[in-house]
Amino acid sequence: MLQKVWRLSHLALALIAGIFILLASITGLALATEPVIEHSKATSFHHLDELDLETALLNIKAEHPEVISIHRNAYNQISIETIDENFESQSFYINPFTGKKIANISERSAIYEFNTVLHRSLFLKSTGRFIIGLTAIFLILIVISGFALLLKRYGSFRKIFSKEKYDGTAAYWHSLASKYFLIPLFIIAISGAYLSVDRFLIESQPQDIWDFEQNENTAETEILELENINTFDNFKVSEILQIDFPFAASPDEYFYVKLVNAELLVSQVSGQAINRVSETPALKTKRWSFHLHTGDFSWLWSIILGLSSLVLVGLFISGILIWLKRIIKSKAKNKCPKDEAEIVILVGSETGSTFGYASRLAEAFIKLKKKVYVASLNQYSKFESAQHLLILSSTYGDGEAPYNASQFLQKLKNINQKAHYSVLGFGSTDYPKFCAFAEKVNQELHKKEGLQALTAYATVNKNNESEFINWTSELSRALDLNLEIQPPKEAQTTLKIKEISCLNCDQNFTLCLKTKKINNIQSGDLLAITPKADGRERLYSIAKVDNKVLLSVKKHDMGICSTYLSQLEKNKTFKAKIRKHPSFHLGNKKNVIFIANGTGIAPFLGMIDEAKTEKEMHVFFGLRKPESFELYKDYFNRNQSKIKSLNLAYSRQEQNSQYVQHLIAQHPETIIKCLQNDGCIMLCGSLAMEKEVKKEIDKILKAKLLTNINNYSLQIICDCY
Amino acid sequence: MKKAIFLFVGILTLMSFTNIKSTDPYKCLIQMKNYSGEGAYIVISLLDENDEYLKTIHVRGEDDEWYHDISEWWNFQGKNKASLDGITGATISGGSRAVTSLEINPDWIGKNYSLRFETAVEDKAYHLDDIKIKLTQELLKGQTLKGSGFIRFVKILAQ
Ligand SMILES: Cc1cc2nc3c(=O)[nH]c(=O)nc-3n(C[C@H](O)[C@H](O)[C@H](O)COP(=O)(O)O)c2cc1C
């Protein structure tokens, strides 16, 4: 419930203040460059804390006897005002170490002026300042609610900074950027808001330095020389902001000294301060708010401010995208009313991807003329005609419900429904509580009277398409239907042939392809090719080698797709879809065993190529004949030093014919070491091979560790067909 | 022809003589009070014995869009439209001070003429006689002239 409040307020505040936040971010970004530029100029001095004020004053007075005042700005530029021979007042920058003039004061660039006014008051004077102040206050609330949502998303504060797997979604970027820029953004918002509050409510004013009893003894007294004024001995140039010289050599004329945190009036007669006022706490807060908000005191902080402004623009855009994705995906276009539906699909989804699966499932039912209703888990109520409840839910936080499923378990208790159910959990084995919420839902449904399981509880790891298809096949069987799930709608990518090899003795060949999308591709992803001839989609596991896509294909004499590919020529292009396959990426495990037969080796060639040397990698590869290996030889040779062992099995040679599973049986210690050290075993190739290899691994585990393969199932990752 | 050139040169010489500096330069310190708000517009003018404007001596504030806020002076300046070239400077903000040079004609001194400092701050107030004081020799020797509006004090000295 509370989470809903956070989420809604985060969105509402951002939508209301969005345009002003955008404006302030863009102008803020422009303004952040000013301190960086000013601090890098020759007029900016870095070691003013090493320069005695007295020395500097004498230098200046010697060069410019008519000096009226001296100023140090936040960029550590020292300027003086003096009267020239024509009695005109002149201001310019000086070098305090020599007293010499070094540059004229140029007017602040019109671009900065423009951005400042826009940033501060939108060219609307007080009204604009008020709006901007309000925007800053909104930003504070957005940051706070965002922080609450981050906590919710990751489960606890500690987990926020644990590594999150890259998935390229807006939600990924939104949370990544916000967790790292949370503190700078909060500082920007707080300081900006304080500056407005000070202007409208506090109106902090310095104490009046002139408010003191001036003793009117006008008896001629001697005026001290500059070097005899003791007060100046105590300061470094870095401590002062301004010094006004006495207007005349008379006892009732004083030096006015403005320090960073105090003001002094210094007598020319005694050389002592005759009055001093300190900065009030309100002014101090205002001063620090100003520094933190503008970054004027440090180029480094300005860069952080500039980056934060940029990030804020990005957060706004990604935030809107997340919101749009959520409403578009969750807007289930139900054709039949809720109480007429025979099949009810209930979805728990945080960022909307699970809804994509739900609607593909719903379409398959609709094609079979079934009455389907799709809703979020929180919309659970009694469905009068429901016979089947199909529940698809992801898991968030630390094994918790996604936002639109948070009330489901509560509702389930109070509603009595007679139906069959099936639960499919979406999650990721990167998180310790894999699909914990879906599992919990499954248990609760199991306890509920009137509800009966339709299929076994199943999971989909990292949106693995084949696990989803497997579950739908189970479902088809249980319902005695023929569900045809359409592949997800994706954009086609153009690929250009860079190299195509000849067929080897196994009829295998490799293709090297160039594409603009190469940066989004990782070895292990899938290439979905649909030849026009039959309109059926084929999936190939691909590798990324030298920034090109590498795939290996076996040409079947009757195979439409493989024949089509084998006839392509260099520099020809064709179109295909690239499908992310995060569950089959090379993770950060230290120990990895690659097991493949035939063309299944392709994704591993890329993984070996990109792997860091500290990984311990073993390869088990099944081929037909020693000559078959020629096709892949170069890829292995270039990475020879990285591969701990390369084990080849040949199935069609005169002597010693064997399959890859036989090699596994011969190396039990390699398998055991890998599994016990939290490594992973990756399989790619034929389904028959997968079955045999798993059988061998199971045997090894039973014999040596008195356990079985099910206890290590999360460490064995397959992509077999 | 020769005559014409002679006449021309003669006129030029005469003109340059009349252009001889008839005023003396003074430096003037204006110290503001600690008021909050924008920088103050300040007009220093010379008044005759009946307090009528004679001449504008100095103007602080360069944006003439706001001049009408200094209403009395603007009545005079609006009609007489004398050039303000070379006698303007930036506004002075609360708590700070400025030093300007003033051109004062010795003929004006001791004639019952006055100096007037008129001040105005955006969204705040307008002080017609922030300072009004008879222009005497004494005054030009660094006397402290206390202000009643935004000005804390003014001092004028010969350069
Ligand atoms: C911050 C965060 C926390 C997650 N926590 C878990 C978790 O505890 N268990 C799990 O199995 N998956 C977890 N996941 C993975 C998601 O459940 C998975 O990406 C799912 O496909 C998202 O589906 P959705 O877009 O429909 O919400 C987490 C993902 C993120 C980004």
mmCIF file with all atom_site columns, N, CA, C and O in Angstrom, chain A residues 66 68-69 81 83 87 89 125 199 203 205-210 244-248 252-253, chain B residues 25 27-29 31-32 34-36 38 66 97 99 101 122 124 144 152-153 155-157 159:
data_model
loop_
_atom_site.group_PDB
_atom_site.id
_atom_site.type_symbol
_atom_site.label_atom_id
_atom_site.label_alt_id
_atom_site.label_comp_id
_atom_site.label_asym_id
_atom_site.label_entity_id
_atom_site.label_seq_id
_atom_site.pdbx_PDB_ins_code
_atom_site.Cartn_x
_atom_site.Cartn_y
_atom_site.Cartn_z
_atom_site.occupancy
_atom_site.B_iso_or_equiv
_atom_site.pdbx_formal_charge
_atom_site.auth_seq_id
_atom_site.auth_comp_id
_atom_site.auth_asym_id
_atom_site.auth_atom_id
_atom_site.pdbx_PDB_model_num
ATOM 1   N N  . GLU A 1 66  ? 46.291 54.347 -6.217  1.00 0.00 ? 66  GLU A N  1
ATOM 2   C CA . GLU A 1 66  ? 44.932 54.867 -6.061  1.00 0.00 ? 66  GLU A CA 1
ATOM 3   C C  . GLU A 1 66  ? 43.895 53.784 -5.830  1.00 0.00 ? 66  GLU A C  1
ATOM 4   O O  . GLU A 1 66  ? 42.701 54.007 -6.036  1.00 0.00 ? 66  GLU A O  1
ATOM 5   N N  . ILE A 1 68  ? 41.049 51.527 -4.711  1.00 0.00 ? 68  ILE A N  1
ATOM 6   C CA . ILE A 1 68  ? 39.888 51.801 -3.854  1.00 0.00 ? 68  ILE A CA 1
ATOM 7   C C  . ILE A 1 68  ? 39.433 50.528 -3.153  1.00 0.00 ? 68  ILE A C  1
ATOM 8   O O  . ILE A 1 68  ? 39.086 50.522 -1.985  1.00 0.00 ? 68  ILE A O  1
ATOM 9   N N  . SER A 1 69  ? 39.412 49.442 -3.910  1.00 0.00 ? 69  SER A N  1
ATOM 10  C CA . SER A 1 69  ? 38.946 48.209 -3.278  1.00 0.00 ? 69  SER A CA 1
ATOM 11  C C  . SER A 1 69  ? 39.522 46.997 -3.992  1.00 0.00 ? 69  SER A C  1
ATOM 12  O O  . SER A 1 69  ? 39.981 47.079 -5.130  1.00 0.00 ? 69  SER A O  1
ATOM 13  N N  . GLU A 1 81  ? 39.648 47.793 -7.875  1.00 0.00 ? 81  GLU A N  1
ATOM 14  C CA . GLU A 1 81  ? 39.049 48.974 -8.461  1.00 0.00 ? 81  GLU A CA 1
ATOM 15  C C  . GLU A 1 81  ? 39.979 50.129 -8.120  1.00 0.00 ? 81  GLU A C  1
ATOM 16  O O  . GLU A 1 81  ? 40.465 50.238 -6.992  1.00 0.00 ? 81  GLU A O  1
ATOM 17  N N  . ILE A 1 83  ? 41.315 54.435 -9.386  1.00 0.00 ? 83  ILE A N  1
ATOM 18  C CA . ILE A 1 83  ? 40.972 55.644 -10.137 1.00 0.00 ? 83  ILE A CA 1
ATOM 19  C C  . ILE A 1 83  ? 42.152 55.961 -11.051 1.00 0.00 ? 83  ILE A C  1
ATOM 20  O O  . ILE A 1 83  ? 43.283 56.010 -10.575 1.00 0.00 ? 83  ILE A O  1
ATOM 21  N N  . PHE A 1 87  ? 40.638 60.390 -13.594 1.00 0.00 ? 87  PHE A N  1
ATOM 22  C CA . PHE A 1 87  ? 39.649 60.290 -12.510 1.00 0.00 ? 87  PHE A CA 1
ATOM 23  C C  . PHE A 1 87  ? 38.501 59.363 -12.846 1.00 0.00 ? 87  PHE A C  1
ATOM 24  O O  . PHE A 1 87  ? 37.407 59.486 -12.343 1.00 0.00 ? 87  PHE A O  1
ATOM 25  N N  . SER A 1 89  ? 36.923 55.606 -12.773 1.00 0.00 ? 89  SER A N  1
ATOM 26  C CA . SER A 1 89  ? 37.105 54.383 -12.002 1.00 0.00 ? 89  SER A CA 1
ATOM 27  C C  . SER A 1 89  ? 37.362 53.214 -12.958 1.00 0.00 ? 89  SER A C  1
ATOM 28  O O  . SER A 1 89  ? 36.730 53.101 -13.991 1.00 0.00 ? 89  SER A O  1
ATOM 29  N N  . LYS A 1 125 ? 10.666 37.166 -13.320 1.00 0.00 ? 125 LYS A N  1
ATOM 30  C CA . LYS A 1 125 ? 10.950 37.851 -12.049 1.00 0.00 ? 125 LYS A CA 1
ATOM 31  C C  . LYS A 1 125 ? 10.487 37.010 -10.854 1.00 0.00 ? 125 LYS A C  1
ATOM 32  O O  . LYS A 1 125 ? 10.710 35.821 -10.831 1.00 0.00 ? 125 LYS A O  1
ATOM 33  N N  . ARG A 1 199 ? 15.012 33.472 0.133   1.00 0.00 ? 199 ARG A N  1
ATOM 34  C CA . ARG A 1 199 ? 14.588 34.693 -0.534  1.00 0.00 ? 199 ARG A CA 1
ATOM 35  C C  . ARG A 1 199 ? 13.178 35.099 -0.158  1.00 0.00 ? 199 ARG A C  1
ATOM 36  O O  . ARG A 1 199 ? 12.878 36.253 0.070   1.00 0.00 ? 199 ARG A O  1
ATOM 37  N N  . GLU A 1 203 ? 14.762 35.911 4.147   1.00 0.00 ? 203 GLU A N  1
ATOM 38  C CA . GLU A 1 203 ? 15.383 37.176 3.756   1.00 0.00 ? 203 GLU A CA 1
ATOM 39  C C  . GLU A 1 203 ? 16.555 37.498 4.665   1.00 0.00 ? 203 GLU A C  1
ATOM 40  O O  . GLU A 1 203 ? 16.629 38.567 5.268   1.00 0.00 ? 203 GLU A O  1
ATOM 41  N N  . GLN A 1 205 ? 19.749 38.751 6.328   1.00 0.00 ? 205 GLN A N  1
ATOM 42  C CA . GLN A 1 205 ? 20.520 39.979 6.151   1.00 0.00 ? 205 GLN A CA 1
ATOM 43  C C  . GLN A 1 205 ? 21.724 39.937 7.070   1.00 0.00 ? 205 GLN A C  1
ATOM 44  O O  . GLN A 1 205 ? 21.624 39.479 8.196   1.00 0.00 ? 205 GLN A O  1
ATOM 45  N N  . PRO A 1 206 ? 22.845 40.406 6.592   1.00 0.00 ? 206 PRO A N  1
ATOM 46  C CA . PRO A 1 206 ? 23.982 40.462 7.513   1.00 0.00 ? 206 PRO A CA 1
ATOM 47  C C  . PRO A 1 206 ? 23.716 41.497 8.606   1.00 0.00 ? 206 PRO A C  1
ATOM 48  O O  . PRO A 1 206 ? 22.948 42.447 8.409   1.00 0.00 ? 206 PRO A O  1
ATOM 49  N N  . GLN A 1 207 ? 24.351 41.298 9.725   1.00 0.00 ? 207 GLN A N  1
ATOM 50  C CA . GLN A 1 207 ? 24.291 42.321 10.776  1.00 0.00 ? 207 GLN A CA 1
ATOM 51  C C  . GLN A 1 207 ? 24.954 43.580 10.238  1.00 0.00 ? 207 GLN A C  1
ATOM 52  O O  . GLN A 1 207 ? 25.853 43.507 9.409   1.00 0.00 ? 207 GLN A O  1
ATOM 53  N N  . ASP A 1 208 ? 24.534 44.721 10.744  1.00 0.00 ? 208 ASP A N  1
ATOM 54  C CA . ASP A 1 208 ? 25.040 45.979 10.220  1.00 0.00 ? 208 ASP A CA 1
ATOM 55  C C  . ASP A 1 208 ? 26.375 46.334 10.863  1.00 0.00 ? 208 ASP A C  1
ATOM 56  O O  . ASP A 1 208 ? 26.450 46.645 12.049  1.00 0.00 ? 208 ASP A O  1
ATOM 57  N N  . ILE A 1 209 ? 27.419 46.279 10.046  1.00 0.00 ? 209 ILE A N  1
ATOM 58  C CA . ILE A 1 209 ? 28.759 46.561 10.572  1.00 0.00 ? 209 ILE A CA 1
ATOM 59  C C  . ILE A 1 209 ? 28.889 48.012 11.041  1.00 0.00 ? 209 ILE A C  1
ATOM 60  O O  . ILE A 1 209 ? 29.695 48.346 11.891  1.00 0.00 ? 209 ILE A O  1
ATOM 61  N N  . TRP A 1 210 ? 28.060 48.898 10.474  1.00 0.00 ? 210 TRP A N  1
ATOM 62  C CA . TRP A 1 210 ? 28.167 50.321 10.808  1.00 0.00 ? 210 TRP A CA 1
ATOM 63  C C  . TRP A 1 210 ? 27.411 50.676 12.078  1.00 0.00 ? 210 TRP A C  1
ATOM 64  O O  . TRP A 1 210 ? 27.447 51.810 12.524  1.00 0.00 ? 210 TRP A O  1
ATOM 65  N N  . ASP A 1 244 ? 37.887 47.279 1.283   1.00 0.00 ? 244 ASP A N  1
ATOM 66  C CA . ASP A 1 244 ? 37.721 48.649 0.802   1.00 0.00 ? 244 ASP A CA 1
ATOM 67  C C  . ASP A 1 244 ? 38.747 49.501 1.517   1.00 0.00 ? 244 ASP A C  1
ATOM 68  O O  . ASP A 1 244 ? 38.840 49.482 2.755   1.00 0.00 ? 244 ASP A O  1
ATOM 69  N N  . PHE A 1 245 ? 39.513 50.261 0.747   1.00 0.00 ? 245 PHE A N  1
ATOM 70  C CA . PHE A 1 245 ? 40.503 51.132 1.368   1.00 0.00 ? 245 PHE A CA 1
ATOM 71  C C  . PHE A 1 245 ? 39.816 52.371 1.908   1.00 0.00 ? 245 PHE A C  1
ATOM 72  O O  . PHE A 1 245 ? 38.762 52.764 1.424   1.00 0.00 ? 245 PHE A O  1
ATOM 73  N N  . PRO A 1 246 ? 40.418 52.991 2.930   1.00 0.00 ? 246 PRO A N  1
ATOM 74  C CA . PRO A 1 246 ? 39.816 54.220 3.458   1.00 0.00 ? 246 PRO A CA 1
ATOM 75  C C  . PRO A 1 246 ? 39.743 55.265 2.344   1.00 0.00 ? 246 PRO A C  1
ATOM 76  O O  . PRO A 1 246 ? 40.615 55.329 1.472   1.00 0.00 ? 246 PRO A O  1
ATOM 77  N N  . PHE A 1 247 ? 38.693 56.048 2.415   1.00 0.00 ? 247 PHE A N  1
ATOM 78  C CA . PHE A 1 247 ? 38.461 57.032 1.369   1.00 0.00 ? 247 PHE A CA 1
ATOM 79  C C  . PHE A 1 247 ? 39.437 58.196 1.504   1.00 0.00 ? 247 PHE A C  1
ATOM 80  O O  . PHE A 1 247 ? 39.814 58.831 0.537   1.00 0.00 ? 247 PHE A O  1
ATOM 81  N N  . ALA A 1 248 ? 39.814 58.447 2.735   1.00 0.00 ? 248 ALA A N  1
ATOM 82  C CA . ALA A 1 248 ? 40.757 59.547 2.966   1.00 0.00 ? 248 ALA A CA 1
ATOM 83  C C  . ALA A 1 248 ? 41.605 59.204 4.183   1.00 0.00 ? 248 ALA A C  1
ATOM 84  O O  . ALA A 1 248 ? 41.270 58.314 4.960   1.00 0.00 ? 248 ALA A O  1
ATOM 85  N N  . ASP A 1 252 ? 38.385 58.994 11.001  1.00 0.00 ? 252 ASP A N  1
ATOM 86  C CA . ASP A 1 252 ? 37.044 58.407 10.939  1.00 0.00 ? 252 ASP A CA 1
ATOM 87  C C  . ASP A 1 252 ? 36.821 57.666 9.613   1.00 0.00 ? 252 ASP A C  1
ATOM 88  O O  . ASP A 1 252 ? 35.709 57.383 9.226   1.00 0.00 ? 252 ASP A O  1
ATOM 89  N N  . GLU A 1 253 ? 37.885 57.379 8.919   1.00 0.00 ? 253 GLU A N  1
ATOM 90  C CA . GLU A 1 253 ? 37.799 56.546 7.712   1.00 0.00 ? 253 GLU A CA 1
ATOM 91  C C  . GLU A 1 253 ? 38.475 55.209 8.005   1.00 0.00 ? 253 GLU A C  1
ATOM 92  O O  . GLU A 1 253 ? 39.568 55.182 8.553   1.00 0.00 ? 253 GLU A O  1
ATOM 93  N N  . PRO B 2 25  ? 37.542 68.331 -10.604 1.00 0.00 ? 25  PRO B N  1
ATOM 94  C CA . PRO B 2 25  ? 37.152 66.965 -10.261 1.00 0.00 ? 25  PRO B CA 1
ATOM 95  C C  . PRO B 2 25  ? 37.207 66.710 -8.749  1.00 0.00 ? 25  PRO B C  1
ATOM 96  O O  . PRO B 2 25  ? 38.140 67.139 -8.079  1.00 0.00 ? 25  PRO B O  1
ATOM 97  N N  . LYS B 2 27  ? 36.339 63.462 -5.811  1.00 0.00 ? 27  LYS B N  1
ATOM 98  C CA . LYS B 2 27  ? 35.899 62.061 -5.697  1.00 0.00 ? 27  LYS B CA 1
ATOM 99  C C  . LYS B 2 27  ? 34.882 61.968 -4.577  1.00 0.00 ? 27  LYS B C  1
ATOM 100 O O  . LYS B 2 27  ? 34.970 62.674 -3.566  1.00 0.00 ? 27  LYS B O  1
ATOM 101 N N  . CYS B 2 28  ? 33.942 61.126 -4.833  1.00 0.00 ? 28  CYS B N  1
ATOM 102 C CA . CYS B 2 28  ? 32.787 61.062 -3.938  1.00 0.00 ? 28  CYS B CA 1
ATOM 103 C C  . CYS B 2 28  ? 32.562 59.618 -3.518  1.00 0.00 ? 28  CYS B C  1
ATOM 104 O O  . CYS B 2 28  ? 32.494 58.717 -4.356  1.00 0.00 ? 28  CYS B O  1
ATOM 105 N N  . LEU B 2 29  ? 32.508 59.402 -2.225  1.00 0.00 ? 29  LEU B N  1
ATOM 106 C CA . LEU B 2 29  ? 32.270 58.053 -1.697  1.00 0.00 ? 29  LEU B CA 1
ATOM 107 C C  . LEU B 2 29  ? 30.812 57.937 -1.277  1.00 0.00 ? 29  LEU B C  1
ATOM 108 O O  . LEU B 2 29  ? 30.313 58.767 -0.530  1.00 0.00 ? 29  LEU B O  1
ATOM 109 N N  . GLN B 2 31  ? 28.370 55.350 0.634   1.00 0.00 ? 31  GLN B N  1
ATOM 110 C CA . GLN B 2 31  ? 28.258 54.100 1.401   1.00 0.00 ? 31  GLN B CA 1
ATOM 111 C C  . GLN B 2 31  ? 26.769 53.836 1.638   1.00 0.00 ? 31  GLN B C  1
ATOM 112 O O  . GLN B 2 31  ? 26.053 54.664 2.181   1.00 0.00 ? 31  GLN B O  1
ATOM 113 N N  . MET B 2 32  ? 26.317 52.647 1.226   1.00 0.00 ? 32  MET B N  1
ATOM 114 C CA . MET B 2 32  ? 24.894 52.338 1.352   1.00 0.00 ? 32  MET B CA 1
ATOM 115 C C  . MET B 2 32  ? 24.604 51.647 2.680   1.00 0.00 ? 32  MET B C  1
ATOM 116 O O  . MET B 2 32  ? 25.472 51.027 3.292   1.00 0.00 ? 32  MET B O  1
ATOM 117 N N  . ASN B 2 34  ? 22.474 48.657 4.869   1.00 0.00 ? 34  ASN B N  1
ATOM 118 C CA . ASN B 2 34  ? 22.245 47.232 4.598   1.00 0.00 ? 34  ASN B CA 1
ATOM 119 C C  . ASN B 2 34  ? 20.789 46.939 4.284   1.00 0.00 ? 34  ASN B C  1
ATOM 120 O O  . ASN B 2 34  ? 20.159 46.220 5.013   1.00 0.00 ? 34  ASN B O  1
ATOM 121 N N  . TYR B 2 35  ? 20.277 47.493 3.227   1.00 0.00 ? 35  TYR B N  1
ATOM 122 C CA . TYR B 2 35  ? 18.890 47.152 2.917   1.00 0.00 ? 35  TYR B CA 1
ATOM 123 C C  . TYR B 2 35  ? 18.888 45.909 2.038   1.00 0.00 ? 35  TYR B C  1
ATOM 124 O O  . TYR B 2 35  ? 19.895 45.561 1.429   1.00 0.00 ? 35  TYR B O  1
ATOM 125 N N  . SER B 2 36  ? 17.753 45.209 1.955   1.00 0.00 ? 36  SER B N  1
ATOM 126 C CA . SER B 2 36  ? 17.695 44.042 1.073   1.00 0.00 ? 36  SER B CA 1
ATOM 127 C C  . SER B 2 36  ? 16.986 44.447 -0.205  1.00 0.00 ? 36  SER B C  1
ATOM 128 O O  . SER B 2 36  ? 16.152 45.344 -0.206  1.00 0.00 ? 36  SER B O  1
ATOM 129 N N  . GLU B 2 38  ? 17.258 44.922 -4.716  1.00 0.00 ? 38  GLU B N  1
ATOM 130 C CA . GLU B 2 38  ? 18.141 45.177 -5.855  1.00 0.00 ? 38  GLU B CA 1
ATOM 131 C C  . GLU B 2 38  ? 19.056 46.368 -5.558  1.00 0.00 ? 38  GLU B C  1
ATOM 132 O O  . GLU B 2 38  ? 18.908 47.047 -4.558  1.00 0.00 ? 38  GLU B O  1
ATOM 133 N N  . TRP B 2 66  ? 14.092 52.422 -15.920 1.00 0.00 ? 66  TRP B N  1
ATOM 134 C CA . TRP B 2 66  ? 13.651 52.622 -14.536 1.00 0.00 ? 66  TRP B CA 1
ATOM 135 C C  . TRP B 2 66  ? 13.728 54.087 -14.086 1.00 0.00 ? 66  TRP B C  1
ATOM 136 O O  . TRP B 2 66  ? 13.365 54.400 -12.959 1.00 0.00 ? 66  TRP B O  1
ATOM 137 N N  . ARG B 2 97  ? 29.659 50.002 -1.156  1.00 0.00 ? 97  ARG B N  1
ATOM 138 C CA . ARG B 2 97  ? 29.969 51.397 -1.366  1.00 0.00 ? 97  ARG B CA 1
ATOM 139 C C  . ARG B 2 97  ? 30.504 51.580 -2.781  1.00 0.00 ? 97  ARG B C  1
ATOM 140 O O  . ARG B 2 97  ? 30.851 50.622 -3.456  1.00 0.00 ? 97  ARG B O  1
ATOM 141 N N  . VAL B 2 99  ? 32.888 54.523 -5.263  1.00 0.00 ? 99  VAL B N  1
ATOM 142 C CA . VAL B 2 99  ? 33.588 55.798 -5.371  1.00 0.00 ? 99  VAL B CA 1
ATOM 143 C C  . VAL B 2 99  ? 33.383 56.288 -6.794  1.00 0.00 ? 99  VAL B C  1
ATOM 144 O O  . VAL B 2 99  ? 33.607 55.552 -7.743  1.00 0.00 ? 99  VAL B O  1
ATOM 145 N N  . SER B 2 101 ? 33.737 59.839 -9.537  1.00 0.00 ? 101 SER B N  1
ATOM 146 C CA . SER B 2 101 ? 34.274 61.194 -9.608  1.00 0.00 ? 101 SER B CA 1
ATOM 147 C C  . SER B 2 101 ? 33.148 62.149 -10.014 1.00 0.00 ? 101 SER B C  1
ATOM 148 O O  . SER B 2 101 ? 32.285 61.796 -10.807 1.00 0.00 ? 101 SER B O  1
ATOM 149 N N  . GLU B 2 122 ? 14.055 49.269 -6.776  1.00 0.00 ? 122 GLU B N  1
ATOM 150 C CA . GLU B 2 122 ? 12.944 48.535 -7.383  1.00 0.00 ? 122 GLU B CA 1
ATOM 151 C C  . GLU B 2 122 ? 12.135 47.801 -6.313  1.00 0.00 ? 122 GLU B C  1
ATOM 152 O O  . GLU B 2 122 ? 12.699 47.125 -5.453  1.00 0.00 ? 122 GLU B O  1
ATOM 153 N N  . LYS B 2 124 ? 10.900 48.775 -3.737  1.00 0.00 ? 124 LYS B N  1
ATOM 154 C CA . LYS B 2 124 ? 11.063 49.204 -2.343  1.00 0.00 ? 124 LYS B CA 1
ATOM 155 C C  . LYS B 2 124 ? 10.542 50.636 -2.181  1.00 0.00 ? 124 LYS B C  1
ATOM 156 O O  . LYS B 2 124 ? 9.348  50.830 -2.037  1.00 0.00 ? 124 LYS B O  1
ATOM 157 N N  . THR B 2 144 ? 31.253 64.198 6.630   1.00 0.00 ? 144 THR B N  1
ATOM 158 C CA . THR B 2 144 ? 30.380 63.030 6.499   1.00 0.00 ? 144 THR B CA 1
ATOM 159 C C  . THR B 2 144 ? 28.938 63.506 6.368   1.00 0.00 ? 144 THR B C  1
ATOM 160 O O  . THR B 2 144 ? 28.402 64.160 7.260   1.00 0.00 ? 144 THR B O  1
ATOM 161 N N  . ARG B 2 152 ? 23.900 55.461 3.632   1.00 0.00 ? 152 ARG B N  1
ATOM 162 C CA . ARG B 2 152 ? 24.351 55.609 5.011   1.00 0.00 ? 152 ARG B CA 1
ATOM 163 C C  . ARG B 2 152 ? 25.089 56.940 5.148   1.00 0.00 ? 152 ARG B C  1
ATOM 164 O O  . ARG B 2 152 ? 24.748 57.759 5.988   1.00 0.00 ? 152 ARG B O  1
ATOM 165 N N  . PHE B 2 153 ? 26.101 57.141 4.315   1.00 0.00 ? 153 PHE B N  1
ATOM 166 C CA . PHE B 2 153 ? 26.754 58.446 4.318   1.00 0.00 ? 153 PHE B CA 1
ATOM 167 C C  . PHE B 2 153 ? 27.465 58.689 2.992   1.00 0.00 ? 153 PHE B C  1
ATOM 168 O O  . PHE B 2 153 ? 27.700 57.759 2.214   1.00 0.00 ? 153 PHE B O  1
ATOM 169 N N  . LYS B 2 155 ? 30.810 61.085 1.321   1.00 0.00 ? 155 LYS B N  1
ATOM 170 C CA . LYS B 2 155 ? 31.924 62.006 1.569   1.00 0.00 ? 155 LYS B CA 1
ATOM 171 C C  . LYS B 2 155 ? 32.450 62.482 0.232   1.00 0.00 ? 155 LYS B C  1
ATOM 172 O O  . LYS B 2 155 ? 32.533 61.692 -0.722  1.00 0.00 ? 155 LYS B O  1
ATOM 173 N N  . ILE B 2 156 ? 32.792 63.763 0.169   1.00 0.00 ? 156 ILE B N  1
ATOM 174 C CA . ILE B 2 156 ? 33.344 64.303 -1.082  1.00 0.00 ? 156 ILE B CA 1
ATOM 175 C C  . ILE B 2 156 ? 34.689 64.959 -0.787  1.00 0.00 ? 156 ILE B C  1
ATOM 176 O O  . ILE B 2 156 ? 34.837 65.687 0.204   1.00 0.00 ? 156 ILE B O  1
ATOM 177 N N  . LEU B 2 157 ? 35.668 64.682 -1.619  1.00 0.00 ? 157 LEU B N  1
ATOM 178 C CA . LEU B 2 157 ? 37.011 65.232 -1.447  1.00 0.00 ? 157 LEU B CA 1
ATOM 179 C C  . LEU B 2 157 ? 37.548 65.684 -2.800  1.00 0.00 ? 157 LEU B C  1
ATOM 180 O O  . LEU B 2 157 ? 37.219 65.076 -3.823  1.00 0.00 ? 157 LEU B O  1
ATOM 181 N N  . GLN B 2 159 ? 40.206 65.758 -5.716  1.00 0.00 ? 159 GLN B N  1
ATOM 182 C CA . GLN B 2 159 ? 41.082 64.663 -6.173  1.00 0.00 ? 159 GLN B CA 1
ATOM 183 C C  . GLN B 2 159 ? 42.537 64.990 -5.849  1.00 0.00 ? 159 GLN B C  1
ATOM 184 O O  . GLN B 2 159 ? 43.014 66.065 -6.160  1.00 0.00 ? 159 GLN B O  1
#
